[in-house]
PDB file of C-alpha atoms in Angstrom:
ATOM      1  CA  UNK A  22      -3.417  13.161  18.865  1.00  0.00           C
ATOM      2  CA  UNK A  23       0.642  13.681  18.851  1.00  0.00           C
ATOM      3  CA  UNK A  24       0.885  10.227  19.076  1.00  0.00           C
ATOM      4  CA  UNK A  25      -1.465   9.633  16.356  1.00  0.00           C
ATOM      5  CA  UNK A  26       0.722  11.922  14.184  1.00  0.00           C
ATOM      6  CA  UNK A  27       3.749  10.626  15.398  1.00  0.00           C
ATOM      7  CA  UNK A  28       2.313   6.817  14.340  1.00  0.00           C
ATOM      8  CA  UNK A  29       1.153   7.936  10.812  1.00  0.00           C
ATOM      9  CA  UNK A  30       4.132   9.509  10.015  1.00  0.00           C
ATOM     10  CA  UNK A  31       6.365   6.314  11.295  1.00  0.00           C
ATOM     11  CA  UNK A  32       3.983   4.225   8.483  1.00  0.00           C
ATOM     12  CA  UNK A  33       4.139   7.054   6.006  1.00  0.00           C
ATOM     13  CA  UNK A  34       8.286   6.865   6.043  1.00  0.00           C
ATOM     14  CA  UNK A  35       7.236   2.943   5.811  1.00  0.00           C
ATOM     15  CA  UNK A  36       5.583   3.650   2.888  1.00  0.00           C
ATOM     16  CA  UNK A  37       7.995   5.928   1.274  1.00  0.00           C
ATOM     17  CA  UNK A  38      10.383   3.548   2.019  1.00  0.00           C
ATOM     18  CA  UNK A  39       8.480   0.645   0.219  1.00  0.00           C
ATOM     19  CA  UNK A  40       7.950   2.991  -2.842  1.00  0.00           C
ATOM     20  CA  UNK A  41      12.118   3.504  -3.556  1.00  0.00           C
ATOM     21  CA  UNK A  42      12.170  -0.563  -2.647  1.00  0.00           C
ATOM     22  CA  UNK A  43       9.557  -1.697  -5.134  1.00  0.00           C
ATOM     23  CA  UNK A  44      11.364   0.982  -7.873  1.00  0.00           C
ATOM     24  CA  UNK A  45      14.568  -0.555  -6.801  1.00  0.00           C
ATOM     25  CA  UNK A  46      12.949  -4.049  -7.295  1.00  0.00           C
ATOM     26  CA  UNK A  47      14.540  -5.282  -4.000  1.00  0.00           C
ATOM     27  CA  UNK A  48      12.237  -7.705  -3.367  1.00  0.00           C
ATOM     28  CA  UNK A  49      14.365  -8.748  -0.225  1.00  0.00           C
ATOM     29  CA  UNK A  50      14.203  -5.061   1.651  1.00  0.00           C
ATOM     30  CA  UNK A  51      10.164  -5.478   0.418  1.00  0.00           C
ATOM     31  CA  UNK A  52       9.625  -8.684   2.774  1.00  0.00           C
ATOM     32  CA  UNK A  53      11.537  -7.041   5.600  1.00  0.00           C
ATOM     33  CA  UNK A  54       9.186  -3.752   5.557  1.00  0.00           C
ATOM     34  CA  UNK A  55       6.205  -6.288   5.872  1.00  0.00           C
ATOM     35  CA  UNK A  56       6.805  -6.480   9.594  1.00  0.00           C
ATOM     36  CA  UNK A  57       7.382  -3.056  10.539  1.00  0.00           C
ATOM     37  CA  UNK A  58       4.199  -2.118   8.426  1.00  0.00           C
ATOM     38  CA  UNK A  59       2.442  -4.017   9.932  1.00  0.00           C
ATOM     39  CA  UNK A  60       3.297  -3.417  13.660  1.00  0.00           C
ATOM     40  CA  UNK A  61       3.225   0.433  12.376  1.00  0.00           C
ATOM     41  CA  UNK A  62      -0.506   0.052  10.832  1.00  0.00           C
ATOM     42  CA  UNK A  63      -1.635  -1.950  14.582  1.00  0.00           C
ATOM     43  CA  UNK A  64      -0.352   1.046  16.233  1.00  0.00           C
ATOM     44  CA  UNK A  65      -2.251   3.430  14.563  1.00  0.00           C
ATOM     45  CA  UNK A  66      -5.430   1.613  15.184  1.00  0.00           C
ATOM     46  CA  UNK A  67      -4.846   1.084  18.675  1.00  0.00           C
ATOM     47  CA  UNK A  68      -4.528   4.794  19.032  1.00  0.00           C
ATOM     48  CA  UNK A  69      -7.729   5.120  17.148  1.00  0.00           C
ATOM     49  CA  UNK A  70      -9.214   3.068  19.760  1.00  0.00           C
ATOM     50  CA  UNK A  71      -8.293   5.046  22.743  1.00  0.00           C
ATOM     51  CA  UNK A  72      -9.490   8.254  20.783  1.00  0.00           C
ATOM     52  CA  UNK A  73     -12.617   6.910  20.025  1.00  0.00           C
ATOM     53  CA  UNK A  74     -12.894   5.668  23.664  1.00  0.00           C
ATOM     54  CA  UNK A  75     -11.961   8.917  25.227  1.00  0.00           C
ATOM     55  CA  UNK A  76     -14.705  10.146  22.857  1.00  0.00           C
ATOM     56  CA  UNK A  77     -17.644   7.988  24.562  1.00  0.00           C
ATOM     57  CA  UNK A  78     -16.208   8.764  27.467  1.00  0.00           C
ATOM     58  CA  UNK A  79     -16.325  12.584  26.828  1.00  0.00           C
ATOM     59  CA  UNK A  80     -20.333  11.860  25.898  1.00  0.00           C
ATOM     60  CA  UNK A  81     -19.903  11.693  21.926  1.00  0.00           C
ATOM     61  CA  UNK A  82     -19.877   8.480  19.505  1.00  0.00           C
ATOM     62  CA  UNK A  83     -17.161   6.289  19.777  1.00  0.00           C
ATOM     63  CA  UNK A  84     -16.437   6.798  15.665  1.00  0.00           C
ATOM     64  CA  UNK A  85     -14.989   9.858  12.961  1.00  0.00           C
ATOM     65  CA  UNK A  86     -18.607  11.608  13.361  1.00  0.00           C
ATOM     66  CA  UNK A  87     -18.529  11.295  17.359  1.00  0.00           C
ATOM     67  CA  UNK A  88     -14.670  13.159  16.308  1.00  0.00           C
ATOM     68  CA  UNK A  89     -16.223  15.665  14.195  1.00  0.00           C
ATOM     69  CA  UNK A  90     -19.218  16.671  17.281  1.00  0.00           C
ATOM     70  CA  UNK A  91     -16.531  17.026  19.640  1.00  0.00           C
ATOM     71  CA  UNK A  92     -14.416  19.186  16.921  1.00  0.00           C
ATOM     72  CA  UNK A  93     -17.495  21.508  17.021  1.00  0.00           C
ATOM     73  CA  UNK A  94     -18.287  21.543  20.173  1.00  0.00           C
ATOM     74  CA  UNK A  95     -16.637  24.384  23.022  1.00  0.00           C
ATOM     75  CA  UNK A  96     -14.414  21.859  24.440  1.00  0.00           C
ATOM     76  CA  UNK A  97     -12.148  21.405  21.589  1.00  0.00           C
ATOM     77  CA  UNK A  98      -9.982  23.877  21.194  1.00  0.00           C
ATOM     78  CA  UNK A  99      -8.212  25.474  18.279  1.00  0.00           C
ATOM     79  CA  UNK A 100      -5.205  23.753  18.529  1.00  0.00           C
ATOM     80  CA  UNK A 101      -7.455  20.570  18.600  1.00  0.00           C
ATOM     81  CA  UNK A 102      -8.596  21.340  15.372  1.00  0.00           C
ATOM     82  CA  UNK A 103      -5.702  22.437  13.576  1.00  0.00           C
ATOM     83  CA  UNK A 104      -4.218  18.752  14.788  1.00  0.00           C
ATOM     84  CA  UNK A 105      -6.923  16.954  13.521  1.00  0.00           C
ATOM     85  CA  UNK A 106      -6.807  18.384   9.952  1.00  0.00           C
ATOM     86  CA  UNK A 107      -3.183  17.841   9.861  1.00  0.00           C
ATOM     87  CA  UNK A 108      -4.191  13.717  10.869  1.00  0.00           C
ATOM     88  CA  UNK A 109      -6.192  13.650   7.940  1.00  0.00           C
ATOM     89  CA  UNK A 110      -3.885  15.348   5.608  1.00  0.00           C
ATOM     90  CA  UNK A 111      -1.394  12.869   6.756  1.00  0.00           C
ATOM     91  CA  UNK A 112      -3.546   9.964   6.382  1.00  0.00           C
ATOM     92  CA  UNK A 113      -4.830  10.743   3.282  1.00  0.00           C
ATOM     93  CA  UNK A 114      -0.740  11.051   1.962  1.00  0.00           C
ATOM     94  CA  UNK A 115       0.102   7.695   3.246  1.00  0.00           C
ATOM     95  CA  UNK A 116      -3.586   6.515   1.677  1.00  0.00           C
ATOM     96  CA  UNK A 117      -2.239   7.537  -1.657  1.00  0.00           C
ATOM     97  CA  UNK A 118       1.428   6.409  -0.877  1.00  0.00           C
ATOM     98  CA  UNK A 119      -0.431   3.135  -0.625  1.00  0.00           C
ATOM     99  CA  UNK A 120      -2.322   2.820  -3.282  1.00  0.00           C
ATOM    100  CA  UNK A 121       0.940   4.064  -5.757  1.00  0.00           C
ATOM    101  CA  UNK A 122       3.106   1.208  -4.049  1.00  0.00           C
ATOM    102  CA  UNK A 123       0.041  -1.313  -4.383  1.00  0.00           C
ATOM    103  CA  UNK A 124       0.042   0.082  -8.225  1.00  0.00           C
ATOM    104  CA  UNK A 125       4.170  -0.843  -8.837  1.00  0.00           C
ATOM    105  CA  UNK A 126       3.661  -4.045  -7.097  1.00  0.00           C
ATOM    106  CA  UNK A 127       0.916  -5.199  -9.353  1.00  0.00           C
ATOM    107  CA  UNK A 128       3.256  -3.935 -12.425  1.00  0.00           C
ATOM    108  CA  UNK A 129       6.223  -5.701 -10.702  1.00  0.00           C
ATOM    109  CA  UNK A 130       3.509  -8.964 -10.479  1.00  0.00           C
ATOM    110  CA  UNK A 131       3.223  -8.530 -14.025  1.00  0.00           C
ATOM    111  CA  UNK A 132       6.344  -8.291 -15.068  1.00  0.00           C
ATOM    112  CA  UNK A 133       7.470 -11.481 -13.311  1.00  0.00           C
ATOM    113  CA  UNK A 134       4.810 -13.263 -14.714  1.00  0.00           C
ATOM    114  CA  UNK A 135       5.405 -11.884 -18.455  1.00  0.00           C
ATOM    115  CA  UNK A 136       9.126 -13.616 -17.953  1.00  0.00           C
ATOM    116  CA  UNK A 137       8.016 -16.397 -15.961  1.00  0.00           C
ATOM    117  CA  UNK A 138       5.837 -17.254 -19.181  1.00  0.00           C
ATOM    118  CA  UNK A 139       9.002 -16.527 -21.601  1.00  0.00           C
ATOM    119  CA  UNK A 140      10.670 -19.166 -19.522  1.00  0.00           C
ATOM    120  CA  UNK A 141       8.339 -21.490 -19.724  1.00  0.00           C
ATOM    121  CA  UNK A 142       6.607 -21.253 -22.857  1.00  0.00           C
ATOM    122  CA  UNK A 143       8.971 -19.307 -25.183  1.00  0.00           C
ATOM    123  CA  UNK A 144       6.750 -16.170 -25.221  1.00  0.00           C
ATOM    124  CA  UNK A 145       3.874 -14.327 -23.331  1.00  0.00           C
ATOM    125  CA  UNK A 146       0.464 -15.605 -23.062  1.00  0.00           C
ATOM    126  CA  UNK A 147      -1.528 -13.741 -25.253  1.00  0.00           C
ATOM    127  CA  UNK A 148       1.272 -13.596 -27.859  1.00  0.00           C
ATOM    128  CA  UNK A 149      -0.899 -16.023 -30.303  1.00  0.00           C
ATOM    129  CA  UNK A 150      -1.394 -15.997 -34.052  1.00  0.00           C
ATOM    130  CA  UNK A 151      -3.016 -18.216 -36.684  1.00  0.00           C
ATOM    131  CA  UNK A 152      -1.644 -20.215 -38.605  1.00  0.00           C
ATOM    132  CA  UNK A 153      -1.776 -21.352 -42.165  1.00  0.00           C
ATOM    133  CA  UNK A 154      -5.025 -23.969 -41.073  1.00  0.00           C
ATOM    134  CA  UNK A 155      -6.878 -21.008 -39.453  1.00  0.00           C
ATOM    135  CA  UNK A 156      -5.795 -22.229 -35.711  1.00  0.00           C
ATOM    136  CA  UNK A 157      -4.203 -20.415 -32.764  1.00  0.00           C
ATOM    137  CA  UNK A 158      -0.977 -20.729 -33.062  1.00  0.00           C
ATOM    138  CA  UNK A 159       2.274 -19.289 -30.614  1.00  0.00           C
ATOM    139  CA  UNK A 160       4.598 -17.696 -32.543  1.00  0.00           C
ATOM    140  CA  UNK A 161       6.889 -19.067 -29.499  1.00  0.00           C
ATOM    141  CA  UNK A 162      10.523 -19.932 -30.285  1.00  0.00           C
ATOM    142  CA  UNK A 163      11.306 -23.281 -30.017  1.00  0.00           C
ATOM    143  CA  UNK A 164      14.031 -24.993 -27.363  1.00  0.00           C
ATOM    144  CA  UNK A 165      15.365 -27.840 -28.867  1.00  0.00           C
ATOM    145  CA  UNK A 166      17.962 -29.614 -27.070  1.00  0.00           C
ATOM    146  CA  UNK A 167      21.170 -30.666 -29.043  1.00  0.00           C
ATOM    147  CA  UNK A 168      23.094 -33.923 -27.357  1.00  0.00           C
ATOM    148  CA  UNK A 169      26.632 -34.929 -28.994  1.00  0.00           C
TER     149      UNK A 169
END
């Protein structure tokens, strides 16, 4: 499991990482944690994978429950325990350091959009009014281009 722990906290720095990035809005140091997250989250499952085999091995299900028997059972020690809580605590940190960074992208998404619409339209979608004949109309500025 100290690999495990060593593997969650390599994404969780990831993650951190991402968070002061997407703040930042460096979209360039974004793209290059992609890779590393990635390799970091592939990792973790692969350790999952030996757990869970060393589990069936061991005589328990090869999942989180086949975890939790062996937890309660004589052979795991306290130590054992203590680890495992700490992998979940840990998990469950980077699971919400996720879900905030996944939370400023979709803000950041926005926002590009919003000005992406400026750019091309003159204003943001949604921005409509009616006019004097009781249709939509944008109250978008106009671009008129003056040749001379």
């Amino acid at each position: 499991m100290s690999e495990e722990h060593k593997a969650v906290r390599a994404l969780t720095e990831l993650l951190q990482l991402e968070q002061e990035k997407l703040i930042a809005a460096d979209i360039e140091a974004i793209a290059a944690l992609t890779e590393p997250k990635a390799k970091a989250a592939l990792h973790m499952a692969e350790l999952a994978a030996k757990r869970h085999a060393r589990l069936g091995t061991a005589g328990f299900e090869t999942n989180e429950a086949g975890m939790q028997a062996w937890l309660g059972s004589p052979a795991a020690s306290a130590t054992a325990k203590t680890s495992w809580h700490e992998l979940i605590a840990l998990a469950e940190a980077g699971k919400e350091l996720n879900r905030v960074n996944g939370t400023l992208l979709n803000k950041q998404i926005v926002r590009n959009q919003n000005v992406l619409n400026i750019l091309q339209h003159g204003s943001v979608q949604g921005n409509n009014t009616y006019g004097p004949d009781g249709q939509t109309a944008s109250k978008a500025m106009s671009r008129h281009i003056v040749a001379g």
